[in-house]
Amino acid sequence: MTQNSFVRTIEDLVETVRVIARLFKTDKVFIIGSQSILLSWPDAPIVLRTSGEIDAYPENAKIWEIQ
């Protein structure tokens, strides 16, 4: 994805999940918010895939916060 592009793709979502999983050493990442539509509708209309961010968090977020 280019810096100026905010139209998300399934590839953006996969990359986000991989980075979060690697950083937090987990196998499960939750995708929430508008971009979760990409999980069931990867070729959704552009208006539904336009976002400045992908909202996600690792399964072990609470454990990570405590540590």
N, CA, C and O atoms as a GROMACS GRO file, in nm:
protein
  268
    1MET      N    1   0.084  -0.118   0.000
    1MET     CA    2   0.000   0.000   0.000
    1MET      C    3   0.087   0.123   0.000
    1MET      O    4   0.185   0.130   0.074
    2THR      N    5   0.053   0.220  -0.082
    2THR     CA    6   0.129   0.343  -0.085
    2THR      C    7   0.090   0.432   0.032
    2THR      O    8  -0.018   0.418   0.089
    3GLN      N    9   0.179   0.523   0.065
    3GLN     CA   10   0.153   0.611   0.180
    3GLN      C   11   0.028   0.695   0.163
    3GLN      O   12  -0.042   0.720   0.261
    4ASN      N   13  -0.002   0.738   0.042
    4ASN     CA   14  -0.115   0.827   0.020
    4ASN      C   15  -0.245   0.753  -0.006
    4ASN      O   16  -0.350   0.816  -0.019
    5SER      N   17  -0.241   0.622  -0.015
    5SER     CA   18  -0.360   0.544  -0.045
    5SER      C   19  -0.424   0.492   0.083
    5SER      O   20  -0.356   0.435   0.169
    6PHE      N   21  -0.553   0.513   0.095
    6PHE     CA   22  -0.625   0.464   0.212
    6PHE      C   23  -0.728   0.359   0.174
    6PHE      O   24  -0.812   0.322   0.256
    7VAL      N   25  -0.722   0.310   0.050
    7VAL     CA   26  -0.811   0.202   0.009
    7VAL      C   27  -0.742   0.072   0.048
    7VAL      O   28  -0.638   0.037  -0.008
    8ARG      N   29  -0.800   0.002   0.143
    8ARG     CA   30  -0.740  -0.119   0.199
    8ARG      C   31  -0.769  -0.241   0.113
    8ARG      O   32  -0.871  -0.249   0.045
    9THR      N   33  -0.677  -0.336   0.118
    9THR     CA   34  -0.692  -0.462   0.047
    9THR      C   35  -0.675  -0.577   0.147
    9THR      O   36  -0.631  -0.556   0.260
   10ILE      N   37  -0.708  -0.696   0.103
   10ILE     CA   38  -0.689  -0.813   0.189
   10ILE      C   39  -0.540  -0.830   0.219
   10ILE      O   40  -0.504  -0.877   0.327
   11GLU      N   41  -0.454  -0.791   0.126
   11GLU     CA   42  -0.309  -0.799   0.149
   11GLU      C   43  -0.266  -0.707   0.264
   11GLU      O   44  -0.179  -0.743   0.343
   12ASP      N   45  -0.327  -0.589   0.273
   12ASP     CA   46  -0.300  -0.498   0.384
   12ASP      C   47  -0.338  -0.564   0.516
   12ASP      O   48  -0.266  -0.554   0.616
   13LEU      N   49  -0.452  -0.629   0.516
   13LEU     CA   50  -0.502  -0.694   0.636
   13LEU      C   51  -0.409  -0.809   0.678
   13LEU      O   52  -0.376  -0.823   0.796
   14VAL      N   53  -0.367  -0.889   0.583
   14VAL     CA   54  -0.277  -1.001   0.612
   14VAL      C   55  -0.144  -0.949   0.667
   14VAL      O   56  -0.092  -1.003   0.764
   15GLU      N   57  -0.090  -0.845   0.606
   15GLU     CA   58   0.036  -0.787   0.654
   15GLU      C   59   0.021  -0.734   0.797
   15GLU      O   60   0.111  -0.753   0.879
   16THR      N   61  -0.089  -0.668   0.826
   16THR     CA   62  -0.114  -0.617   0.960
   16THR      C   63  -0.119  -0.730   1.062
   16THR      O   64  -0.058  -0.721   1.169
   17VAL      N   65  -0.190  -0.835   1.030
   17VAL     CA   66  -0.201  -0.950   1.120
   17VAL      C   67  -0.064  -1.013   1.144
   17VAL      O   68  -0.030  -1.046   1.257
   18ARG      N   69   0.013  -1.028   1.039
   18ARG     CA   70   0.148  -1.087   1.054
   18ARG      C   71   0.238  -1.004   1.144
   18ARG      O   72   0.309  -1.058   1.228
   19VAL      N   73   0.234  -0.874   1.125
   19VAL     CA   74   0.319  -0.787   1.207
   19VAL      C   75   0.276  -0.792   1.353
   19VAL      O   76   0.361  -0.805   1.442
   20ILE      N   77   0.147  -0.782   1.379
   20ILE     CA   78   0.098  -0.787   1.518
   20ILE      C   79   0.132  -0.922   1.581
   20ILE      O   80   0.179  -0.927   1.694
   21ALA      N   81   0.110  -1.030   1.509
   21ALA     CA   82   0.138  -1.164   1.562
   21ALA      C   83   0.286  -1.179   1.594
   21ALA      O   84   0.322  -1.237   1.697
   22ARG      N   85   0.371  -1.126   1.508
   22ARG     CA   86   0.516  -1.136   1.532
   22ARG      C   87   0.558  -1.049   1.651
   22ARG      O   88   0.633  -1.095   1.737
   23LEU      N   89   0.510  -0.927   1.657
   23LEU     CA   90   0.549  -0.836   1.766
   23LEU      C   91   0.501  -0.884   1.903
   23LEU      O   92   0.572  -0.870   2.002
   24PHE      N   93   0.381  -0.941   1.907
   24PHE     CA   94   0.322  -0.983   2.033
   24PHE      C   95   0.336  -1.132   2.060
   24PHE      O   96   0.285  -1.183   2.160
   25LYS      N   97   0.405  -1.202   1.970
   25LYS     CA   98   0.430  -1.346   1.986
   25LYS      C   99   0.301  -1.422   2.016
   25LYS      O  100   0.290  -1.490   2.118
   26THR      N  101   0.205  -1.408   1.925
   26THR     CA  102   0.076  -1.475   1.940
   26THR      C  103   0.032  -1.534   1.807
   26THR      O  104   0.080  -1.494   1.700
   27ASP      N  105  -0.059  -1.629   1.814
   27ASP     CA  106  -0.114  -1.690   1.693
   27ASP      C  107  -0.252  -1.638   1.659
   27ASP      O  108  -0.309  -1.673   1.556
   28LYS      N  109  -0.308  -1.552   1.745
   28LYS     CA  110  -0.444  -1.504   1.723
   28LYS      C  111  -0.448  -1.352   1.732
   28LYS      O  112  -0.403  -1.292   1.829
   29VAL      N  113  -0.503  -1.291   1.627
   29VAL     CA  114  -0.518  -1.146   1.620
   29VAL      C  115  -0.664  -1.117   1.584
   29VAL      O  116  -0.719  -1.178   1.492
   30PHE      N  117  -0.725  -1.025   1.655
   30PHE     CA  118  -0.864  -0.989   1.631
   30PHE      C  119  -0.869  -0.863   1.545
   30PHE      O  120  -0.804  -0.763   1.575
   31ILE      N  121  -0.946  -0.870   1.438
   31ILE     CA  122  -0.968  -0.756   1.350
   31ILE      C  123  -1.106  -0.701   1.383
   31ILE      O  124  -1.205  -0.774   1.378
   32ILE      N  125  -1.112  -0.574   1.417
   32ILE     CA  126  -1.239  -0.511   1.452
   32ILE      C  127  -1.257  -0.387   1.364
   32ILE      O  128  -1.166  -0.349   1.291
   33GLY      N  129  -1.371  -0.328   1.370
   33GLY     CA  130  -1.392  -0.205   1.296
   33GLY      C  131  -1.427  -0.229   1.150
   33GLY      O  132  -1.448  -0.343   1.107
   34SER      N  133  -1.431  -0.121   1.075
   34SER     CA  134  -1.481  -0.125   0.938
   34SER      C  135  -1.401  -0.215   0.845
   34SER      O  136  -1.458  -0.273   0.753
   35GLN      N  137  -1.272  -0.228   0.867
   35GLN     CA  138  -1.191  -0.307   0.775
   35GLN      C  139  -1.203  -0.457   0.795
   35GLN      O  140  -1.146  -0.535   0.719
   36SER      N  141  -1.276  -0.498   0.898
   36SER     CA  142  -1.302  -0.641   0.915
   36SER      C  143  -1.388  -0.695   0.800
   36SER      O  144  -1.396  -0.816   0.781
   37ILE      N  145  -1.450  -0.606   0.725
   37ILE     CA  146  -1.530  -0.649   0.609
   37ILE      C  147  -1.444  -0.724   0.509
   37ILE      O  148  -1.495  -0.809   0.435
   38LEU      N  149  -1.316  -0.694   0.505
   38LEU     CA  150  -1.226  -0.760   0.409
   38LEU      C  151  -1.216  -0.910   0.433
   38LEU      O  152  -1.184  -0.985   0.341
   39LEU      N  153  -1.243  -0.954   0.555
   39LEU     CA  154  -1.236  -1.097   0.585
   39LEU      C  155  -1.342  -1.177   0.510
   39LEU      O  156  -1.315  -1.290   0.468
   40SER      N  157  -1.459  -1.122   0.493
   40SER     CA  158  -1.566  -1.194   0.424
   40SER      C  159  -1.596  -1.139   0.284
   40SER      O  160  -1.663  -1.204   0.204
   41TRP      N  161  -1.546  -1.019   0.254
   41TRP     CA  162  -1.575  -0.955   0.126
   41TRP      C  163  -1.449  -0.881   0.080
   41TRP      O  164  -1.445  -0.758   0.083
   42PRO      N  165  -1.345  -0.955   0.036
   42PRO     CA  166  -1.217  -0.894   0.000
   42PRO      C  167  -1.226  -0.792  -0.114
   42PRO      O  168  -1.144  -0.700  -0.122
   43ASP      N  169  -1.324  -0.808  -0.201
   43ASP     CA  170  -1.339  -0.714  -0.312
   43ASP      C  171  -1.459  -0.621  -0.292
   43ASP      O  172  -1.528  -0.584  -0.387
   44ALA      N  173  -1.481  -0.584  -0.167
   44ALA     CA  174  -1.590  -0.491  -0.134
   44ALA      C  175  -1.571  -0.360  -0.210
   44ALA      O  176  -1.459  -0.327  -0.249
   45PRO      N  177  -1.677  -0.286  -0.231
   45PRO     CA  178  -1.665  -0.157  -0.299
   45PRO      C  179  -1.564  -0.065  -0.227
   45PRO      O  180  -1.547  -0.071  -0.106
   46ILE      N  181  -1.499   0.017  -0.305
   46ILE     CA  182  -1.394   0.105  -0.253
   46ILE      C  183  -1.443   0.189  -0.136
   46ILE      O  184  -1.369   0.212  -0.040
   47VAL      N  185  -1.565   0.236  -0.142
   47VAL     CA  186  -1.618   0.321  -0.035
   47VAL      C  187  -1.617   0.248   0.100
   47VAL      O  188  -1.604   0.312   0.204
   48LEU      N  189  -1.630   0.115   0.099
   48LEU     CA  190  -1.628   0.037   0.223
   48LEU      C  191  -1.486   0.002   0.267
   48LEU      O  192  -1.465  -0.034   0.383
   49ARG      N  193  -1.389   0.012   0.175
   49ARG     CA  194  -1.251  -0.026   0.207
   49ARG      C  195  -1.160   0.095   0.230
   49ARG      O  196  -1.038   0.080   0.245
   50THR      N  197  -1.218   0.213   0.234
   50THR     CA  198  -1.138   0.333   0.252
   50THR      C  199  -1.128   0.366   0.400
   50THR      O  200  -1.227   0.393   0.467
   51SER      N  201  -1.004   0.363   0.450
   51SER     CA  202  -0.981   0.390   0.592
   51SER      C  203  -0.834   0.422   0.614
   51SER      O  204  -0.746   0.368   0.547
   52GLY      N  205  -0.810   0.510   0.707
   52GLY     CA  206  -0.672   0.546   0.742
   52GLY      C  207  -0.604   0.445   0.830
   52GLY      O  208  -0.482   0.451   0.849
   53GLU      N  209  -0.681   0.351   0.885
   53GLU     CA  210  -0.620   0.252   0.974
   53GLU      C  211  -0.695   0.120   0.970
   53GLU      O  212  -0.808   0.111   0.922
   54ILE      N  213  -0.628   0.019   1.022
   54ILE     CA  214  -0.690  -0.112   1.041
   54ILE      C  215  -0.689  -0.136   1.191
   54ILE      O  216  -0.582  -0.141   1.253
   55ASP      N  217  -0.806  -0.152   1.249
   55ASP     CA  218  -0.818  -0.173   1.394
   55ASP      C  219  -0.801  -0.320   1.426
   55ASP      O  220  -0.876  -0.404   1.377
   56ALA      N  221  -0.702  -0.351   1.508
   56ALA     CA  222  -0.673  -0.490   1.543
   56ALA      C  223  -0.601  -0.495   1.676
   56ALA      O  224  -0.539  -0.397   1.719
   57TYR      N  225  -0.611  -0.610   1.742
   57TYR     CA  226  -0.536  -0.629   1.866
   57TYR      C  227  -0.503  -0.778   1.883
   57TYR      O  228  -0.577  -0.864   1.836
   58PRO      N  229  -0.391  -0.806   1.952
   58PRO     CA  230  -0.351  -0.945   1.971
   58PRO      C  231  -0.433  -1.010   2.081
   58PRO      O  232  -0.483  -0.943   2.171
   59GLU      N  233  -0.446  -1.142   2.073
   59GLU     CA  234  -0.520  -1.218   2.174
   59GLU      C  235  -0.462  -1.195   2.314
   59GLU      O  236  -0.536  -1.189   2.412
   60ASN      N  237  -0.331  -1.184   2.324
   60ASN     CA  238  -0.264  -1.170   2.453
   60ASN      C  239  -0.242  -1.024   2.495
   60ASN      O  240  -0.147  -0.994   2.567
   61ALA      N  241  -0.327  -0.935   2.450
   61ALA     CA  242  -0.310  -0.793   2.480
   61ALA      C  243  -0.309  -0.765   2.631
   61ALA      O  244  -0.226  -0.687   2.678
   62LYS      N  245  -0.399  -0.828   2.706
   62LYS     CA  246  -0.405  -0.805   2.851
   62LYS      C  247  -0.277  -0.851   2.919
   62LYS      O  248  -0.223  -0.781   3.004
   63ILE      N  249  -0.229  -0.968   2.882
   63ILE     CA  250  -0.104  -1.020   2.939
   63ILE      C  251   0.011  -0.927   2.908
   63ILE      O  252   0.094  -0.898   2.994
   64TRP      N  253   0.016  -0.879   2.784
   64TRP     CA  254   0.121  -0.788   2.741
   64TRP      C  255   0.115  -0.657   2.823
   64TRP      O  256   0.219  -0.606   2.864
   65GLU      N  257  -0.006  -0.604   2.846
   65GLU     CA  258  -0.022  -0.482   2.925
   65GLU      C  259   0.029  -0.500   3.068
   65GLU      O  260   0.094  -0.411   3.123
   66ILE      N  261   0.000  -0.615   3.127
   66ILE     CA  262   0.042  -0.642   3.266
   66ILE      C  263   0.194  -0.648   3.278
   66ILE      O  264   0.253  -0.598   3.373
   67GLN      N  265   0.257  -0.711   3.179
   67GLN     CA  266   0.401  -0.726   3.181
   67GLN      C  267   0.467  -0.593   3.157
   67GLN      O  268   0.590  -0.584   3.154
   0.00000   0.00000   0.00000
